[in-house]
Structure formats: C-alpha cells, structure tokens
Amino acid sequence: MPTYVLLIEYDGTGFCGWQRQANGSAVQAVIEEALGTVLRRSHIAITGSGRTDAGVHARGQVAHFRVDRRLDMNCNQLMRSLNGVLPNTVAIHHLVEGPDRFHARFDAVQRLYHYYISLAPVVLERGFRMHFKSALDFTRMNKAAAYLLGTHHFGAFCIARSSTTNRVCTMSRATWVPEPGMGHWRFEIEADRFLHGMVRAIVGTLFMIGRGSSEPQDMQRILASMDRRAAGPAASAHGLVLEQVRYRVPLFANMEERP
Amino acid sequence: MPTYVLLIEYDGTGFCGWQRQANGSAVQAVIEEALGTVLRRSHIAITGSGRTDAGVHARGQVAHFRVDRRLDMNCNQLMRSLNGVLPNTVAIHHLVEGPDRFHARFDAVQRLYHYYISLAPVVLERGFRMHFKSALDFTRMNKAAAYLLGTHHFGAFCIARSSTTNRVCTMSRATWVPEPGMGHWRFEIEADRFLHGMVRAIVGTLFMIGRGSSEPQDMQRILASMDRRAAGPAASAHGLVLEQVRYRVPLFANMEERP
C-alpha cells in the first residue's frame, strides 16, 4: 500500500498533545482532518513517531499514513494544500512517498529533544522557552546528566500511571549547551526511545541539582531507585521541543540535519 | 540628576509602537506606568534610543529616565520589581545607573536591526519571523544590499509623511545571513541612524530583487531617486527586531554582544 511520510512542526500550546484524547484538540486529529479535506476521503489515520504531551512542541515530528492507491496529486501539491488548510500552529515541512512498509514509530532509531530555558525573563520566545528564576550551575548539571548516558532502566523518570513495561532506554546524548542571547541555554537529550514524561522528569531533576538542593552523584541513586518519587518534579511542558527523529534510511532529501 | 539606563526586550505584536499615540498601547507608556507603580511617583518620563513602529519588536531597545534624587532601592531590586509588574510582552534585562548627562537617543552611535524570514511556513517563531511564499535569490539580494553601504541620502526609503529633514545615514552593514532551521534567513542591517519606515522599505525592495522583478543594479537608481515611490512596498512589521544600540562607552557590564 502506498505510504506517505510527513515532517511536522507544531506549537503544542493549545493542544492536548499529539494523540487524540477524550477532551481537547490533538495535533494528530487536526492533520487527519486536513488530509480528509484535501483528499476528500472520509478518514485517513496517521501514525506518529511517538506521542508528545499536552503543551509540548515539535519541529521534527515524523508521521506516516497509508492509502489504498497512489494519490493523483504530487507530494508537493499535497503538502501545500495541507498547509493551506492547517491552523497556523501546525505546518508540514516535508511530504514524501516512503518505503512500502515504513512505520514512523517502529522504524525510528533515535529521538532528539531540546529543552529551552532562560535565566532572564523571556519575551519573544516565551511560547517555547521556560524562564528559570533561580541561578543554575550548569557544570553540576552536566556532571549529573553524564550518569544517564548508556543503557539503563529509566523507571525513575517515567510517570507512575504509564502502562509501558519495558523501561530500558539507551541514551546517547544528555548535555546543557549555552545559546546566543542573555542567559539562554538548551538541554539536548537523545535516546533510542523515551518513556512517558521522561524528558521533563530528567530536566526537573537536573534543576534540583543545578540549584544545589541535590548533588550530581545523587543522579546515580535516583536512576537505581527505579522509583518516580526519587526524581524531581516534571519541568513545564512549554520548554520542550521534539527536534528530530532518525531512521536507518534518510527519508527527506535536502533536510537540514540539526546538529 | 541621577540617570538610569534600561535594556528592554518587547514583543511589538499588540503595541502601537514604542511611542505614545492617540490610540493603542505604547511600550514606553507601559514601562512608565510600571515605574510609577514601583517607585510610587506620579510620572516618570522615559526616553528611548528611537521609536519602533507598531508591530516591530526589540531585544535591545535602550532607554533612560532621570530622577531628582538617587533611588532608595538598588538597580537589581528595581529591575526585578519592574519585571514583576510588566506584562509578559515587555521585560527589562539590564538596569544601571548611567553617566549623569547620558541620553539614550542622542548618544547612540549605531543601531542594529535584524529582519527574520523563512521560505517555509513558520510555526514556533511565527510571532517574529515572516513567511515569504516565493523563492528568493539571496546572492542577488546581497549584491543589491551592498549598494547601500556607506553614506547616502536615504529619502527613497523614508515614509512620505516623515517630518525629518536630514535624510543622510551611514550604513555599516546590510547582509542576508542563513540561519539554522529549514529555509531560515535573517537580514542584518546596521547604521548610525534610521529614518521612519527605512528598514521595512529596504527589505521590501530587496524582496522585489530577490524574486526577480527588479535587478540588483536597480538599487543604485532607487537610492539616487530619493523618492519613496521608486522603492518596493514595506515588508511586514512582525519580522523586524531592534537587536542592539551601541554607545561610545559600554553601558551594561556582562552584556553579551550580539555578533
């Protein structure tokens, strides 16, 4: 069956998250509706690389959908038509015909998130950058984050009500990086998979350590506890952006790799 | 008289501009009100380095105010109190006691603006980055922009109703620079002074050249005409940000220079 793959940016502010919920507007549903309008079909289901929570943004969400026969319009036409009907909080940046059995979730090998903060009040970027009001020691935070690298059970950073039984993830990046702009930093975190609430729990724990209320070495103990209550409170959703999902084969020609 | 100097960021979206107008909310007025609230004085007038139009943003606006005697709170306390009462569309990033006769407008020697665009739909940055819907040839645009460097009469890029008689400016930078992110570019433009509507008229003219409806060399003819009708239509306000105002003496310690 012809399979189409989309690269999607969205502002998570007004959404209940990627996935349909009992209440609220889901990014997935908004794109499915746009597809229905443009292709004049009753219902086309799209599958994302993963769910993002309410308020979490994406610049590089990947999703696929399948249709029973190839579309009569080309991919660029379809992308433009979709962008024409989507709200200004969602845009499709690439749309290509993918490999036949491609699956946005199961075929993904790496996910990269950035968490954006500023130690100063945030104005122009306030929709996607969190204002952290205390001083932070980024050297301590990076020391703590280094304990997360490699393959571990991340139960300590998974929300309690999650039904996922496999809580082992392999983390390949976890670093705070300074950015241009007064007091601007971002946390880059990349792993093969993420558990529900995992990035925000890790960032919240790093804040505790950066403020001095925990030690960098405490990260080892928290990780080993496999108990969510040992970690810090979840950082606010609005600083979090899903930046990139990687697949074995590059999907989008001319796509700029984010470093 | 004690003189205080502020470095201000604002989101121009909901404002009628920097300066008070008959209608609408002005950034200047909002800060003066906040000063009145915090210092419990009836009216303190602030003077900016220059006006910005309705919808234009700033990350580096500089302003000063004078008081008859030194304040009883220190500058950091005052800055925090101001940020506590200002709306989330305005923030003070630095507040220092300046040289006695310092004047934010008359002492400024250079102003730097950035104009942000994307050739792809803009979601997260849609408040301050303009989506340009046609292809642009940035090599042509930079060739045209180079004609602006140096000292010229910029009457062709000044709104017709302006009362400013001296229309000579010295331009030290005018370049399009690619940015990270799909189809993202910014125009960096720096001069000793800018006329009313000047940056947006220049950007609009460069768009005409970048799309192929004028030639790079036409910039010479437009400049020499000193006639606003010879230039292109003004580019939308929401892509424009006042980034930095330079003075002979650095005002703010530890201030990160934007490159």
Short mmCIF file of N, CA, C and O in Angstrom, two decimals, chain A residues 7 9-12 57-59 83 88-94 120-128 179-184 241 254-256 258-259, chain B residues 7 9-12 57-59 83 88-94 120-128 179-184 241 254-256 258-259:
data_model
loop_
_atom_site.label_atom_id
_atom_site.label_comp_id
_atom_site.label_asym_id
_atom_site.label_seq_id
_atom_site.Cartn_x
_atom_site.Cartn_y
_atom_site.Cartn_z
N LEU A 7 6.99 15.37 7.67
CA LEU A 7 7.78 16.01 8.71
C LEU A 7 6.98 17.21 9.20
O LEU A 7 6.61 18.09 8.41
N GLU A 9 5.94 20.36 12.05
CA GLU A 9 6.24 21.30 13.14
C GLU A 9 4.93 21.69 13.79
O GLU A 9 3.94 21.91 13.10
N TYR A 10 4.89 21.74 15.12
CA TYR A 10 3.70 22.27 15.77
C TYR A 10 4.00 22.99 17.05
O TYR A 10 4.99 22.73 17.72
N ASP A 11 3.12 23.94 17.34
CA ASP A 11 3.16 24.68 18.60
C ASP A 11 2.18 23.97 19.52
O ASP A 11 0.96 24.02 19.30
N GLY A 12 2.69 23.29 20.53
CA GLY A 12 1.84 22.44 21.37
C GLY A 12 0.94 23.19 22.33
O GLY A 12 0.08 22.58 22.98
N HIS A 57 6.04 20.93 22.21
CA HIS A 57 6.11 21.32 20.81
C HIS A 57 6.92 20.30 19.99
O HIS A 57 7.60 19.45 20.54
N ALA A 58 6.88 20.46 18.67
CA ALA A 58 7.73 19.65 17.79
C ALA A 58 8.15 20.47 16.60
O ALA A 58 7.38 21.27 16.08
N ARG A 59 9.41 20.29 16.23
CA ARG A 59 9.90 20.89 14.99
C ARG A 59 10.21 19.76 14.01
O ARG A 59 10.38 20.00 12.83
N ASN A 83 -0.94 22.63 4.11
CA ASN A 83 -0.55 23.85 4.83
C ASN A 83 -1.58 24.96 4.65
O ASN A 83 -1.75 25.81 5.52
N ASN A 88 -2.40 27.93 11.96
CA ASN A 88 -1.01 28.43 11.94
C ASN A 88 -0.14 27.83 13.05
O ASN A 88 1.03 28.15 13.16
N THR A 89 -0.71 26.92 13.81
CA THR A 89 0.04 26.23 14.87
C THR A 89 0.58 24.88 14.42
O THR A 89 1.23 24.19 15.20
N VAL A 90 0.30 24.50 13.18
CA VAL A 90 0.79 23.22 12.63
C VAL A 90 1.23 23.45 11.19
O VAL A 90 0.52 24.11 10.44
N ALA A 91 2.40 22.93 10.82
CA ALA A 91 2.83 23.01 9.42
C ALA A 91 3.54 21.72 9.02
O ALA A 91 4.19 21.07 9.85
N ILE A 92 3.38 21.36 7.75
CA ILE A 92 4.09 20.21 7.18
C ILE A 92 5.29 20.78 6.43
O ILE A 92 5.14 21.61 5.54
N HIS A 93 6.50 20.33 6.79
CA HIS A 93 7.71 20.84 6.13
C HIS A 93 8.21 19.92 5.02
O HIS A 93 8.92 20.35 4.12
N HIS A 94 7.92 18.63 5.13
CA HIS A 94 8.26 17.69 4.06
C HIS A 94 7.14 16.68 3.94
O HIS A 94 6.54 16.29 4.96
N ALA A 120 16.86 34.70 32.34
CA ALA A 120 16.26 36.04 32.31
C ALA A 120 14.81 35.91 31.84
O ALA A 120 14.43 34.91 31.25
N PRO A 121 13.99 36.93 32.11
CA PRO A 121 12.61 36.87 31.61
C PRO A 121 12.59 36.68 30.09
O PRO A 121 13.46 37.20 29.40
N VAL A 122 11.63 35.93 29.60
CA VAL A 122 11.58 35.58 28.18
C VAL A 122 10.40 36.31 27.56
O VAL A 122 9.29 36.26 28.06
N VAL A 123 10.63 37.00 26.47
CA VAL A 123 9.55 37.75 25.82
C VAL A 123 9.26 37.16 24.44
O VAL A 123 8.27 36.45 24.25
N LEU A 124 10.14 37.40 23.48
CA LEU A 124 9.85 36.95 22.10
C LEU A 124 9.72 35.43 22.01
O LEU A 124 8.92 34.93 21.24
N GLU A 125 10.49 34.71 22.79
CA GLU A 125 10.48 33.25 22.71
C GLU A 125 9.68 32.61 23.84
O GLU A 125 9.84 31.43 24.13
N ARG A 126 8.79 33.39 24.48
CA ARG A 126 8.12 32.87 25.68
C ARG A 126 7.24 31.66 25.41
O ARG A 126 6.93 30.90 26.32
N GLY A 127 6.84 31.43 24.16
CA GLY A 127 6.00 30.27 23.84
C GLY A 127 6.74 28.95 23.93
O GLY A 127 6.13 27.91 24.13
N PHE A 128 8.07 28.98 23.80
CA PHE A 128 8.81 27.72 23.77
C PHE A 128 10.12 27.77 24.56
O PHE A 128 11.01 26.94 24.34
N GLU A 179 23.38 29.07 24.58
CA GLU A 179 22.89 29.58 23.30
C GLU A 179 23.12 31.09 23.23
O GLU A 179 23.27 31.75 24.26
N PRO A 180 23.10 31.67 22.02
CA PRO A 180 23.19 33.13 21.93
C PRO A 180 21.98 33.73 22.64
O PRO A 180 20.91 33.13 22.67
N GLY A 181 22.14 34.91 23.20
CA GLY A 181 21.03 35.53 23.94
C GLY A 181 21.30 35.43 25.43
O GLY A 181 21.79 34.42 25.92
N MET A 182 20.93 36.47 26.13
CA MET A 182 21.22 36.58 27.56
C MET A 182 20.63 35.44 28.39
O MET A 182 19.42 35.28 28.44
N GLY A 183 21.48 34.66 29.05
CA GLY A 183 21.01 33.61 29.95
C GLY A 183 20.30 32.46 29.26
O GLY A 183 19.58 31.69 29.89
N HIS A 184 20.51 32.31 27.94
CA HIS A 184 19.82 31.25 27.20
C HIS A 184 20.65 29.96 27.18
O HIS A 184 21.83 29.99 26.86
N VAL A 241 10.80 20.67 23.09
CA VAL A 241 10.57 20.57 21.65
C VAL A 241 11.16 19.25 21.12
O VAL A 241 12.34 18.97 21.33
N ASN A 254 17.46 16.80 1.12
CA ASN A 254 17.71 18.22 1.41
C ASN A 254 17.30 18.63 2.81
O ASN A 254 17.16 19.80 3.09
N MET A 255 17.05 17.65 3.67
CA MET A 255 16.64 18.03 5.00
C MET A 255 17.88 18.45 5.76
O MET A 255 18.86 17.73 5.83
N GLU A 256 17.82 19.65 6.33
CA GLU A 256 18.95 20.11 7.13
C GLU A 256 19.01 19.31 8.42
O GLU A 256 18.06 19.29 9.18
N ARG A 258 19.78 18.91 12.07
CA ARG A 258 20.10 19.75 13.23
C ARG A 258 21.30 19.11 13.92
O ARG A 258 21.32 17.90 14.08
N PRO A 259 22.26 19.91 14.35
CA PRO A 259 23.49 19.32 14.89
C PRO A 259 23.23 18.56 16.19
O PRO A 259 22.29 18.86 16.90
N LEU B 7 17.88 48.25 29.48
CA LEU B 7 17.92 47.46 28.25
C LEU B 7 16.62 46.66 28.21
O LEU B 7 16.32 45.90 29.14
N GLU B 9 13.51 44.30 26.23
CA GLU B 9 13.01 43.40 25.19
C GLU B 9 11.50 43.56 25.13
O GLU B 9 10.84 43.65 26.17
N TYR B 10 10.93 43.63 23.95
CA TYR B 10 9.47 43.61 23.86
C TYR B 10 8.96 42.93 22.61
O TYR B 10 9.63 42.88 21.59
N ASP B 11 7.77 42.37 22.75
CA ASP B 11 7.04 41.76 21.65
C ASP B 11 6.10 42.84 21.14
O ASP B 11 5.13 43.19 21.81
N GLY B 12 6.38 43.38 19.96
CA GLY B 12 5.63 44.53 19.46
C GLY B 12 4.21 44.20 18.99
O GLY B 12 3.45 45.13 18.67
N HIS B 57 9.40 44.52 16.93
CA HIS B 57 9.88 44.02 18.21
C HIS B 57 11.24 44.62 18.57
O HIS B 57 11.91 45.22 17.72
N ALA B 58 11.67 44.40 19.81
CA ALA B 58 13.03 44.78 20.21
C ALA B 58 13.57 43.77 21.19
O ALA B 58 12.83 43.25 22.03
N ARG B 59 14.84 43.47 21.04
CA ARG B 59 15.52 42.65 22.02
C ARG B 59 16.57 43.52 22.72
O ARG B 59 17.09 43.15 23.75
N ASN B 83 9.99 44.00 36.40
CA ASN B 83 9.61 42.78 35.67
C ASN B 83 8.42 42.09 36.33
O ASN B 83 7.63 41.42 35.66
N ASN B 88 3.78 40.16 30.17
CA ASN B 88 4.79 39.21 29.67
C ASN B 88 5.30 39.55 28.27
O ASN B 88 6.14 38.86 27.71
N THR B 89 4.86 40.67 27.71
CA THR B 89 5.32 41.13 26.40
C THR B 89 6.43 42.17 26.51
O THR B 89 6.93 42.64 25.48
N VAL B 90 6.81 42.53 27.72
CA VAL B 90 7.89 43.51 27.94
C VAL B 90 8.74 43.02 29.10
O VAL B 90 8.20 42.60 30.13
N ALA B 91 10.08 43.07 28.95
CA ALA B 91 10.97 42.73 30.06
C ALA B 91 12.18 43.65 30.06
O ALA B 91 12.64 44.09 29.00
N ILE B 92 12.67 43.95 31.26
CA ILE B 92 13.91 44.72 31.42
C ILE B 92 15.02 43.72 31.68
O ILE B 92 14.94 42.92 32.61
N HIS B 93 16.07 43.75 30.84
CA HIS B 93 17.17 42.79 31.01
C HIS B 93 18.36 43.38 31.76
O HIS B 93 19.15 42.65 32.34
N HIS B 94 18.52 44.69 31.67
CA HIS B 94 19.57 45.37 32.45
C HIS B 94 19.02 46.70 32.93
O HIS B 94 18.24 47.34 32.21
N ALA B 120 9.77 28.62 4.40
CA ALA B 120 8.80 27.58 4.76
C ALA B 120 7.80 28.16 5.75
O ALA B 120 8.07 29.19 6.37
N PRO B 121 6.64 27.53 5.91
CA PRO B 121 5.69 28.03 6.90
C PRO B 121 6.34 28.11 8.28
O PRO B 121 7.17 27.27 8.62
N VAL B 122 5.98 29.10 9.06
CA VAL B 122 6.61 29.34 10.35
C VAL B 122 5.59 29.02 11.45
O VAL B 122 4.46 29.51 11.41
N VAL B 123 5.98 28.22 12.41
CA VAL B 123 5.06 27.86 13.48
C VAL B 123 5.55 28.41 14.81
O VAL B 123 5.04 29.41 15.32
N LEU B 124 6.60 27.80 15.38
CA LEU B 124 7.04 28.22 16.71
C LEU B 124 7.50 29.67 16.74
O LEU B 124 7.31 30.37 17.72
N GLU B 125 8.11 30.13 15.65
CA GLU B 125 8.64 31.50 15.62
C GLU B 125 7.74 32.45 14.86
O GLU B 125 8.17 33.53 14.43
N ARG B 126 6.46 32.10 14.68
CA ARG B 126 5.60 32.90 13.80
C ARG B 126 5.37 34.32 14.31
O ARG B 126 5.01 35.20 13.53
N GLY B 127 5.62 34.59 15.61
CA GLY B 127 5.44 35.93 16.13
C GLY B 127 6.49 36.91 15.65
O GLY B 127 6.27 38.13 15.65
N PHE B 128 7.66 36.41 15.26
CA PHE B 128 8.75 37.33 14.89
C PHE B 128 9.53 36.87 13.66
O PHE B 128 10.67 37.31 13.45
N GLU B 179 20.34 31.00 8.52
CA GLU B 179 20.25 30.60 9.93
C GLU B 179 19.94 29.11 10.01
O GLU B 179 19.44 28.52 9.06
N PRO B 180 20.19 28.49 11.19
CA PRO B 180 19.79 27.08 11.33
C PRO B 180 18.27 27.00 11.20
O PRO B 180 17.57 27.94 11.57
N GLY B 181 17.76 25.91 10.72
CA GLY B 181 16.31 25.77 10.53
C GLY B 181 15.98 25.87 9.06
O GLY B 181 16.56 26.68 8.33
N MET B 182 15.04 25.08 8.63
CA MET B 182 14.68 24.98 7.22
C MET B 182 14.26 26.30 6.60
O MET B 182 13.27 26.90 7.02
N GLY B 183 15.00 26.79 5.60
CA GLY B 183 14.62 28.00 4.88
C GLY B 183 14.70 29.27 5.70
O GLY B 183 14.12 30.28 5.34
N HIS B 184 15.43 29.24 6.81
CA HIS B 184 15.52 30.41 7.68
C HIS B 184 16.69 31.32 7.28
O HIS B 184 17.81 30.85 7.12
N VAL B 241 13.19 43.16 14.23
CA VAL B 241 13.60 43.23 15.63
C VAL B 241 14.77 44.21 15.79
O VAL B 241 15.79 44.07 15.11
N ASN B 254 28.87 42.77 31.48
CA ASN B 254 28.48 41.38 31.20
C ASN B 254 27.44 41.25 30.11
O ASN B 254 26.79 40.23 29.99
N MET B 255 27.23 42.30 29.36
CA MET B 255 26.23 42.19 28.31
C MET B 255 26.83 41.43 27.15
O MET B 255 27.89 41.77 26.66
N GLU B 256 26.14 40.38 26.74
CA GLU B 256 26.63 39.62 25.59
C GLU B 256 26.45 40.45 24.35
O GLU B 256 25.35 40.85 24.02
N ARG B 258 25.84 40.83 20.66
CA ARG B 258 25.38 40.02 19.53
C ARG B 258 26.36 40.26 18.39
O ARG B 258 26.74 41.38 18.14
N PRO B 259 26.75 39.18 17.71
CA PRO B 259 27.81 39.33 16.70
C PRO B 259 27.36 40.21 15.53
O PRO B 259 26.18 40.30 15.25
#
